[in-house]
Coordinates of C-alpha atoms in Angstrom, one line a residue:
X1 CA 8.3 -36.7 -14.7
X2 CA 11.1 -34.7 -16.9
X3 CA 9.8 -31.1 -17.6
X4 CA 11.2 -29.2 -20.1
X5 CA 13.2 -26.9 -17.7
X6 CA 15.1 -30.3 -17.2
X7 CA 16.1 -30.9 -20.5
X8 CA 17.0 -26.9 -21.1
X9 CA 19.1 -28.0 -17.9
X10 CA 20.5 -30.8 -19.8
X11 CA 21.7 -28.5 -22.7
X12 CA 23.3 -26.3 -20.5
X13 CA 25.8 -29.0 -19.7
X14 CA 26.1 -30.6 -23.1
X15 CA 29.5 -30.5 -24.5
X16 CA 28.3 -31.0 -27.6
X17 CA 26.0 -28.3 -27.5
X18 CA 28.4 -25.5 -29.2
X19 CA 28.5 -27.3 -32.4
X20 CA 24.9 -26.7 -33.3
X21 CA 26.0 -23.6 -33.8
X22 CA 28.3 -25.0 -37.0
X23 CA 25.0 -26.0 -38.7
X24 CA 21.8 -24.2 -40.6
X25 CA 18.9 -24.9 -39.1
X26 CA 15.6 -23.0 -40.1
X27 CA 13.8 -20.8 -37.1
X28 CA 10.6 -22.9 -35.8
X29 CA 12.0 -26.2 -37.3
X30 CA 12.8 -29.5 -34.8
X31 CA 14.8 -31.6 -37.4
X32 CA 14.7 -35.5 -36.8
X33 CA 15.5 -36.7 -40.1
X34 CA 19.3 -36.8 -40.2
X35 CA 18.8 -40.4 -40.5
X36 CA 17.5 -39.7 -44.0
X37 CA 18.9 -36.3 -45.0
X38 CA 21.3 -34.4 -42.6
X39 CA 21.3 -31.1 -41.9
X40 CA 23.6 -28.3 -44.0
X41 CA 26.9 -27.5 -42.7
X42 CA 26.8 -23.4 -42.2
X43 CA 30.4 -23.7 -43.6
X44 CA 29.4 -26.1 -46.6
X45 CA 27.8 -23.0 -48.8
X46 CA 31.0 -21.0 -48.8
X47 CA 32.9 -23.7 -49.6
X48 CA 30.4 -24.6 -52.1
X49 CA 31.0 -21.0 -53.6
X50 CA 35.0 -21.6 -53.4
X51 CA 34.9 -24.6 -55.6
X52 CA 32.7 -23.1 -58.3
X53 CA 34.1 -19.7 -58.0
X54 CA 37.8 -20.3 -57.6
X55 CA 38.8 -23.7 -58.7
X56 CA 36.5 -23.8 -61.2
X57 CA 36.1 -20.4 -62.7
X58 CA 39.4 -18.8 -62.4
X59 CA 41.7 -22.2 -62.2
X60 CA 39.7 -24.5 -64.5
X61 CA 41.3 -27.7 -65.0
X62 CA 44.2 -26.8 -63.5
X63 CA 42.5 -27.7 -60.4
X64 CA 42.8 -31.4 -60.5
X65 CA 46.0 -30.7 -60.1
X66 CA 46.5 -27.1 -58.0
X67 CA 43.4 -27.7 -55.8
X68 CA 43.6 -31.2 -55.0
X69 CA 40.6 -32.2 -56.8
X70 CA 42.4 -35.4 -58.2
X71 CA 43.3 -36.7 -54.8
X72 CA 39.8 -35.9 -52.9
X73 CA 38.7 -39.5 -52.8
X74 CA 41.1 -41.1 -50.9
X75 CA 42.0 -37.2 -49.0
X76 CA 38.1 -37.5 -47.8
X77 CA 38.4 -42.1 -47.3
X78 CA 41.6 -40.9 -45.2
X79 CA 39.3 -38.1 -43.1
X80 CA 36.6 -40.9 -42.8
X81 CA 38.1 -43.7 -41.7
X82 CA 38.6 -43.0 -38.1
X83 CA 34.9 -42.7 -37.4
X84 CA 34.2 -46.5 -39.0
X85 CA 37.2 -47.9 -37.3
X86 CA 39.6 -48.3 -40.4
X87 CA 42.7 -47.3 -41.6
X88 CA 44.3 -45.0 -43.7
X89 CA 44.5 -46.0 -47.0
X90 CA 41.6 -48.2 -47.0
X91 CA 38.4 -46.2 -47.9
X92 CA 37.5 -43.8 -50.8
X93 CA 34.5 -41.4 -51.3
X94 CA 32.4 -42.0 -55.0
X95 CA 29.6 -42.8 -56.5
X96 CA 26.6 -43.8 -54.7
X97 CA 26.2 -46.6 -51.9
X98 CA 24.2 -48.7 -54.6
X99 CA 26.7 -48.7 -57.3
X100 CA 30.0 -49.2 -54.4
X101 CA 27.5 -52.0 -53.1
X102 CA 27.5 -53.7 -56.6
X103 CA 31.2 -53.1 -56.7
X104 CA 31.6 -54.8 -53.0
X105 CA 29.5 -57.8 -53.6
X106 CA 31.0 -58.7 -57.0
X107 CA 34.3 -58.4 -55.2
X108 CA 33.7 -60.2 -52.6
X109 CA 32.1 -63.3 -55.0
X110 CA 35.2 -63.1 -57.3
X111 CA 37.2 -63.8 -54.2
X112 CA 35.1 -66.3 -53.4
X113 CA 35.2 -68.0 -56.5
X114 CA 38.9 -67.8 -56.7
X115 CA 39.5 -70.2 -53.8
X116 CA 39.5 -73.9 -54.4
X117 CA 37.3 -74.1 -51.4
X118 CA 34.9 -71.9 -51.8
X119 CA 34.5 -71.5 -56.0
X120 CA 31.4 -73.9 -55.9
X121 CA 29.5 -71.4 -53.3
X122 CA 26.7 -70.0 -54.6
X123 CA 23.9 -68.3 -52.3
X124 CA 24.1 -64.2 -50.8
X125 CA 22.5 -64.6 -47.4
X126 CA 20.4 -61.0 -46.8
X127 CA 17.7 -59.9 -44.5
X128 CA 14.2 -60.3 -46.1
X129 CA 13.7 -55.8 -44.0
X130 CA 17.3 -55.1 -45.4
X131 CA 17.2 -51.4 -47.0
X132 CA 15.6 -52.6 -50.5
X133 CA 18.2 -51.3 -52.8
X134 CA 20.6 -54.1 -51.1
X135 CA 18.5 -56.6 -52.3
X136 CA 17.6 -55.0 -55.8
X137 CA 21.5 -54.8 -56.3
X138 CA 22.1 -58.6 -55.0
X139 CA 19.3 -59.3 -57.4
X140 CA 20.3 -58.2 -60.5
X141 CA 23.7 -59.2 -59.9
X142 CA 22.9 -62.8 -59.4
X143 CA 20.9 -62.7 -62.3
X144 CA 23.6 -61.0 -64.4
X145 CA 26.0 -63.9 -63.4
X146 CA 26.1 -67.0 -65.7
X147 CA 26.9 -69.4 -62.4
X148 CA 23.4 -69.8 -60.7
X149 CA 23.7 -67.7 -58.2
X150 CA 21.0 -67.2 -55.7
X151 CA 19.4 -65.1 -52.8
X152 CA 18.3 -66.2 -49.4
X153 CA 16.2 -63.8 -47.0
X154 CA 16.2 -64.7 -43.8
X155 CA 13.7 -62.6 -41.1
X156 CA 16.0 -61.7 -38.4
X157 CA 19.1 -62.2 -36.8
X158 CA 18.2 -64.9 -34.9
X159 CA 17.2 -66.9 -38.5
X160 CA 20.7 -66.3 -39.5
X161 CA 23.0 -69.2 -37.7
X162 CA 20.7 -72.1 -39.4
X163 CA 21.0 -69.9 -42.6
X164 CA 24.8 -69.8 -43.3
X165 CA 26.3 -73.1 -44.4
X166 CA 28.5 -74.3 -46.9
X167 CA 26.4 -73.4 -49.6
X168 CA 26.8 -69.8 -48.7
X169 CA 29.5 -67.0 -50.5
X170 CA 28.4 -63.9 -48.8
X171 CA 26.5 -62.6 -46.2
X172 CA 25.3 -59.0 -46.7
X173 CA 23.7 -57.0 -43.6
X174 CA 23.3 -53.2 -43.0
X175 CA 24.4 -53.1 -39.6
X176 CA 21.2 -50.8 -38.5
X177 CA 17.9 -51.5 -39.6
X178 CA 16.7 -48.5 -41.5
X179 CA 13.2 -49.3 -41.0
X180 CA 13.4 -50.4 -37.0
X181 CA 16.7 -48.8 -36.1
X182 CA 18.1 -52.1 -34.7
X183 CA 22.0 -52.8 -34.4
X184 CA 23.4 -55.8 -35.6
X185 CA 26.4 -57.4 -33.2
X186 CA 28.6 -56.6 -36.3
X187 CA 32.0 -58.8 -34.4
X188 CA 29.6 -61.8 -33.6
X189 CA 27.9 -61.6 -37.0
X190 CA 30.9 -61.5 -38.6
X191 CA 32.7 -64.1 -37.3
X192 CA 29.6 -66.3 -37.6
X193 CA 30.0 -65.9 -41.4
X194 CA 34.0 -66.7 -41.3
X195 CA 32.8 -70.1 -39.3
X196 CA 31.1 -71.2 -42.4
X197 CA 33.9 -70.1 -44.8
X198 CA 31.5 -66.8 -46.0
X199 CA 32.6 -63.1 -46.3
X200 CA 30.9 -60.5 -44.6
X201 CA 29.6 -56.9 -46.8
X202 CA 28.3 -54.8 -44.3
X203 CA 26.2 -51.8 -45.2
X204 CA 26.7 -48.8 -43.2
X205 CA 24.3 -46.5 -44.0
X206 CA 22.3 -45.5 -40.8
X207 CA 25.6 -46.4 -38.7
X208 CA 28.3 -44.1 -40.0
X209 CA 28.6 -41.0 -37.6
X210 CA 25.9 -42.0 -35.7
X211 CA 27.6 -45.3 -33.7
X212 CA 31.1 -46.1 -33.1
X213 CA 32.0 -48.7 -35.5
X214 CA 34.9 -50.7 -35.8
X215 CA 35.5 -52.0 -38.7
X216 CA 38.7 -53.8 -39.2
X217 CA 38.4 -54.9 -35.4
X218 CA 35.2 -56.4 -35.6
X219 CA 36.4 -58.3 -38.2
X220 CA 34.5 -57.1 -41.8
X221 CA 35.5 -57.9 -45.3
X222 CA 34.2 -55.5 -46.9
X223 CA 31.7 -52.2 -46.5
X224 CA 29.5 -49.3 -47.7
X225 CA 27.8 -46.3 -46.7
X226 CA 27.0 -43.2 -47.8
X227 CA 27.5 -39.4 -46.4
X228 CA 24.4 -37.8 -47.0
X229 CA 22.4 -38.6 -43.6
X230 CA 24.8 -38.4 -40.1
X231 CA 27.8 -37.1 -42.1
X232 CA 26.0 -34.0 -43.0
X233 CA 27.8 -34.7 -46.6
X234 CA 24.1 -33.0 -48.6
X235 CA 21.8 -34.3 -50.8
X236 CA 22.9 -36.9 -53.2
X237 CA 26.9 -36.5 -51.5
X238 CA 29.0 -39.4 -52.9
X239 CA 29.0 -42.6 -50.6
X240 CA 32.1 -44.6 -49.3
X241 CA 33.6 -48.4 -49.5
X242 CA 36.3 -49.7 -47.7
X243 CA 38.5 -52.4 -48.4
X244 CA 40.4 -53.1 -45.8
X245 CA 44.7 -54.2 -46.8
X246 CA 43.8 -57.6 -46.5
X247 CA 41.8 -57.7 -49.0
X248 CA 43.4 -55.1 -51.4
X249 CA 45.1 -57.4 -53.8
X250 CA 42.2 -59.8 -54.5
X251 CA 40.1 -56.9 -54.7
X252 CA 38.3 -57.3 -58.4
X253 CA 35.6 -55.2 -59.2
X254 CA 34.1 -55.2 -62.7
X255 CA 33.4 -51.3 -63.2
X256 CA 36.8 -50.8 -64.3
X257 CA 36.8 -47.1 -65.1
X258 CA 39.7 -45.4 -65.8
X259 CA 39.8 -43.4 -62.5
X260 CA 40.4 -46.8 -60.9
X261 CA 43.6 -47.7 -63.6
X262 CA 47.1 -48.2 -62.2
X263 CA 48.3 -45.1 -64.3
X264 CA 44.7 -43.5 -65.9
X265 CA 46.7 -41.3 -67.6
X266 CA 48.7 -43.4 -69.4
X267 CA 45.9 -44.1 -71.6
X268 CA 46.5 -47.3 -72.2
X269 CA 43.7 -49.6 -74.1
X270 CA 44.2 -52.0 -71.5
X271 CA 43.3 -52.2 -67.8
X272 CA 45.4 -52.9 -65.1
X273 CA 44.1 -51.9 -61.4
X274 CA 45.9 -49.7 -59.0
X275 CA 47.4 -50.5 -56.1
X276 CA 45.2 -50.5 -52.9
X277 CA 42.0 -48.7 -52.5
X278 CA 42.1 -46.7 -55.5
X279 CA 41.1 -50.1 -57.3
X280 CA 37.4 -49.2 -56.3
X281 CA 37.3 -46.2 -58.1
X282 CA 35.6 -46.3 -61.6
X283 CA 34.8 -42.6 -63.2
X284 CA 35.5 -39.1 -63.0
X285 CA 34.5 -37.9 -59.4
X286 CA 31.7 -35.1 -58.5
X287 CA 34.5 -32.3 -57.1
X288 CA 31.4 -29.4 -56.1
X289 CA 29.7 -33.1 -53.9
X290 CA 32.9 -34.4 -53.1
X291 CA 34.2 -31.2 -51.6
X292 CA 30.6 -30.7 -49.3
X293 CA 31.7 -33.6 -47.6
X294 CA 34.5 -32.4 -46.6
X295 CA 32.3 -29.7 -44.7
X296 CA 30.2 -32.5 -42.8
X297 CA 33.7 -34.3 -42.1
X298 CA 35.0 -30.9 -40.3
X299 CA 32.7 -30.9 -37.7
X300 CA 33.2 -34.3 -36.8
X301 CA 37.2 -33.7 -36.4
X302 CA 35.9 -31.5 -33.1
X303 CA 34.6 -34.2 -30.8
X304 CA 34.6 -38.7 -30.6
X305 CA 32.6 -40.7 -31.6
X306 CA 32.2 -41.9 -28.0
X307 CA 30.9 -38.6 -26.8
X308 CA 28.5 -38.7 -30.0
X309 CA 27.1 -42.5 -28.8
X310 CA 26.9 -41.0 -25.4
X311 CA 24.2 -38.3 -26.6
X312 CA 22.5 -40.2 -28.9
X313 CA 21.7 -42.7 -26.9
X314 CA 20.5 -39.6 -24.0
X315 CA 18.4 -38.9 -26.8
X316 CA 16.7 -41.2 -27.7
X317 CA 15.8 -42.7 -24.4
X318 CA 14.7 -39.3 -23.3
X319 CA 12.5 -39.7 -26.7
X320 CA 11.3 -43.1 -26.0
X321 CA 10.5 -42.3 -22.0
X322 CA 8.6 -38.9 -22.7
X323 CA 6.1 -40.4 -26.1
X324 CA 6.0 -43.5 -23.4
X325 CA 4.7 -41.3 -20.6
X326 CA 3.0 -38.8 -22.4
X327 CA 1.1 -40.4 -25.4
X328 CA 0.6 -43.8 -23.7
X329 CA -3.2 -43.8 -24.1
X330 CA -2.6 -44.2 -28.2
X331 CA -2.0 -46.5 -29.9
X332 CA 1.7 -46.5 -30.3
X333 CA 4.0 -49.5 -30.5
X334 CA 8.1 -49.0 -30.4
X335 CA 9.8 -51.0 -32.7
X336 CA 12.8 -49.7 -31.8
X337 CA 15.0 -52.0 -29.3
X338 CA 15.3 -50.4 -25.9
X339 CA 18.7 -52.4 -25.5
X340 CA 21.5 -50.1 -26.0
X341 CA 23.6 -52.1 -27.6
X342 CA 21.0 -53.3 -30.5
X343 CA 20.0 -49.5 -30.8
X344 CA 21.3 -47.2 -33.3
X345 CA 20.6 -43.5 -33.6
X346 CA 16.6 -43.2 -34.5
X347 CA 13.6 -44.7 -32.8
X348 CA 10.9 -46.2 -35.0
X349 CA 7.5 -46.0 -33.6
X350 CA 4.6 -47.7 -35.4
X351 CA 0.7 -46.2 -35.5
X352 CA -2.2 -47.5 -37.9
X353 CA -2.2 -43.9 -39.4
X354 CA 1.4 -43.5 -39.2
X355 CA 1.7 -41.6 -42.4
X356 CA -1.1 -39.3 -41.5
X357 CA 0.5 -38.7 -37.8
X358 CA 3.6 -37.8 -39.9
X359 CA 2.3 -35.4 -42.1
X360 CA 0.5 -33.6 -39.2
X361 CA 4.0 -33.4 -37.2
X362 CA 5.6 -32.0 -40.3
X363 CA 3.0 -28.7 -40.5
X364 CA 3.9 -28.2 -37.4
X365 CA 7.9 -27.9 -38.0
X366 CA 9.0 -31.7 -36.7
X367 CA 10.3 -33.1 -39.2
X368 CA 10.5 -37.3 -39.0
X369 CA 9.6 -39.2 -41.7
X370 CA 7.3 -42.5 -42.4
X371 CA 7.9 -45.8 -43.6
X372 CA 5.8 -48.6 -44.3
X373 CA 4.1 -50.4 -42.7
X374 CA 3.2 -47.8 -40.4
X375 CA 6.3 -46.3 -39.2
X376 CA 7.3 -43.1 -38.0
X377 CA 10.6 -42.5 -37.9
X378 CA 12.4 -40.4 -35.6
X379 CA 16.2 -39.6 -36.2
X380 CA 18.3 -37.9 -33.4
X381 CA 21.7 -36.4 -34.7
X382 CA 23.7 -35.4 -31.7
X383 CA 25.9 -32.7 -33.2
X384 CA 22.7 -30.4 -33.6
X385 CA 19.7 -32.1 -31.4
X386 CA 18.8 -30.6 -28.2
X387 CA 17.2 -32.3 -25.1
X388 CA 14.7 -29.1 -25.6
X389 CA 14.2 -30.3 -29.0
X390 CA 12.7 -34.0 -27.8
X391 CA 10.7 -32.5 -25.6
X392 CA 9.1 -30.2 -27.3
X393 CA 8.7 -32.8 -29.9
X394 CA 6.9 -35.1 -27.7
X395 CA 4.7 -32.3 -26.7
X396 CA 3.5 -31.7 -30.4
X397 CA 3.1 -35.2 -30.9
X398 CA 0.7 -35.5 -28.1
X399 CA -1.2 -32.7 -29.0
X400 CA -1.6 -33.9 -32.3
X401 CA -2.9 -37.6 -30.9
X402 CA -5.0 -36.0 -28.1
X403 CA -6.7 -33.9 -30.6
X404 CA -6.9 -36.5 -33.6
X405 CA -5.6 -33.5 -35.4
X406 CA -4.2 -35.3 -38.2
X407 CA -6.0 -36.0 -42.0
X408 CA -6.3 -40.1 -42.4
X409 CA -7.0 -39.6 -46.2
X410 CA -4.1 -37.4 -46.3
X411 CA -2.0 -37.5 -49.9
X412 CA 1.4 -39.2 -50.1
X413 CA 3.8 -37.5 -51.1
X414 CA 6.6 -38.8 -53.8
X415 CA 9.0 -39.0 -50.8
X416 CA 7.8 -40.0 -47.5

């Protein structure tokens, strides 16, 4: 059995244990939501204080040109790129993975539709447990479009193959499941949609700085994701897409904002798209959001994503082997795959009062969080998570279970 001087052991000889340090964490807090929200930067408030201070109150709007505020899209894409496997040039931080979703799908059916052999394509395969705004986005696209476009869910990966045909335009996955935590095969996926003639949008969400990802490798066409959850970007932080330079010049997207002009200060009436990435650009950027991102992104620059993958997975099997051992006598099922390969960086685990289980673990400073049906979710981020920290965890959770110490009639909150 592990005791807890083992895992103390274990972060003794972690070498990622020194950049904890580089983050706030509250006293008497074990946080396993950075799948949802991840923690603040300690260098993210001063920089925070430089932008409104500084550039904004002493250099004003001379900063988008002095301070680089102009160029931080692409500056932060460029920083970004590494970790998902892309190139320079090919990714930009804005807006919000919903809107850069709606920009990626309508690009991706426009190149679709562009091709003699593909124009008459009309279905966007999807996941029926795909993160709900995917769908919500597909949905009202398709129903904005004059051309009968439609959406097929499918229930699993293994539903896909008979799914995809010649009927189909694009397939859209998030490559791990936000609910179950389960990893997609994003090379094999992919390439099953190229048989058929389909593109590929992939939703990176819950993957980016959690799992090594390798984007133009693996053979994407397009992809999301946003930088509030591993990335450490803070609440709200602007999201990413990439379009990789094979897909640059057929890129059409139909927020055609000014930021994303060929010369937006030309002010012409008008639009002609930039060159490259900047053609999925659309508005004026958040600089104060923009620039805490950069803070997450720092961090990152001092260690692999292969030593990250290394820990998390540590992690999480030490999480899965200790509520396994420890809390076996309730009634907890793991929804989470054990595989390592089909794993990303949370476990799921489900319990009929799931919600209730949750709320208890929260008073007592471990912070998850729960969604339906019945799922506890348990996020691991390696830059700040401790071995300690998963055991301790575990202990609280039995505790709680042993004792029945939880409320079942207890009151949802707005966010769960």
């Amino acid at each position: 059995m592990t005791t807890r001087n083992d895992c103390l052991q274990r972060d003794a000889q972690d070498p990622l244990a020194p950049l904890r340090a580089q983050f706030a964490l509250p006293d008497g807090v074990i946080y396993l939501d950075g799948n949802s929200l991840g923690a603040r930067p300690v260098a993210a408030l001063a920089r925070a204080q430089d932008v409104i201070a500084r550039e904004w109150g002493q250099d004003l709007i001379r900063s988008w040109n002095t301070a680089g505020w102009f160029d931080l899209p692409k500056r932060l894409g460029d920083r970004l790129a590494p970790l998902i496997g892309a190139d320079d040039a090919e990714v930009v931080v804005t807006d919000t993975t919903s809107v850069n979703l709606f920009k990626a799908l309508a690009a991706a059916l426009q190149m679709q539709a562009a091709e003699p052999a593909t124009a008459e394509r009309r279905v966007i395969v999807t996941e029926r447990s795909n993160f709900p705004t995917d769908i919500y986005m597909a949905q009202g696209l398709a129903g904005w479009l004059a051309r009968g476009y439609s959406i097929q869910l499918v229930d699993g990966v293994a539903e896909l193959p008979a799914a995809i045909d010649a009927n189909t335009a694009v397939v859209m996955l998030t490559h791990v499941n936000y609910r179950t935590g389960y990893q997609h095969d994003m090379a094999a996926v992919s390439a099953l949609a190229h048989a058929h003639g389909a593109l590929i949008v992939w939703d990176l969400a819950h993957s980016a700085g959690a799992v090594p990802l390798a984007l133009n490798a693996d053979g994407a066409d397009l992809a999301v994701g946003c930088t509030y959850k591993y990335l450490n970007g803070g609440p709200g932080a602007p999201a990413f897409i990439w379009v990789p330079k094979k897909h640059q010049a057929r890129f059409r997207q139909p927020l055609s904002g000014w930021w994303g002009h060929a010369a937006p200060f030309a002010m012409a009436p008008d639009f002609v798209p930039a060159d490259g990435i900047g053609r999925a650009l659309c508005g004026t950027q958040p600089v104060v959001s923009l620039a805490m991102v950069e803070a997450g992104l720092d961090v990152f620059a001092q260690t692999t994503m292969a030593a990250i993958r290394a820990k998390s997975l540590a992690l999480t099997d030490l999480f899965i082997q200790l509520v396994e051992a420890r809390c076996g006598a309730h009634p907890l099922e793991l929804v989470t795959p054990r595989a390592h390969a089909r794993r990303g960086s949370q476990v799921s685990f489900a319990h009929p009062h799931g919600y209730a289980v949750m709320a208890a673990l929260i008073a007592r400073g471990v912070i998850g969080d729960y969604r339906e049906p019945a799922i506890m979710r348990f996020g691991f981020t390696p830059l700040y998570t401790r071995y300690a920290d998963v055991w301790d965890a575990v202990e609280i959770l039995r505790q709680i279970l042993d004792g029945q110490a939880y409320d079942i009639a207890a009151r949802r909150d707005a966010v769960t």
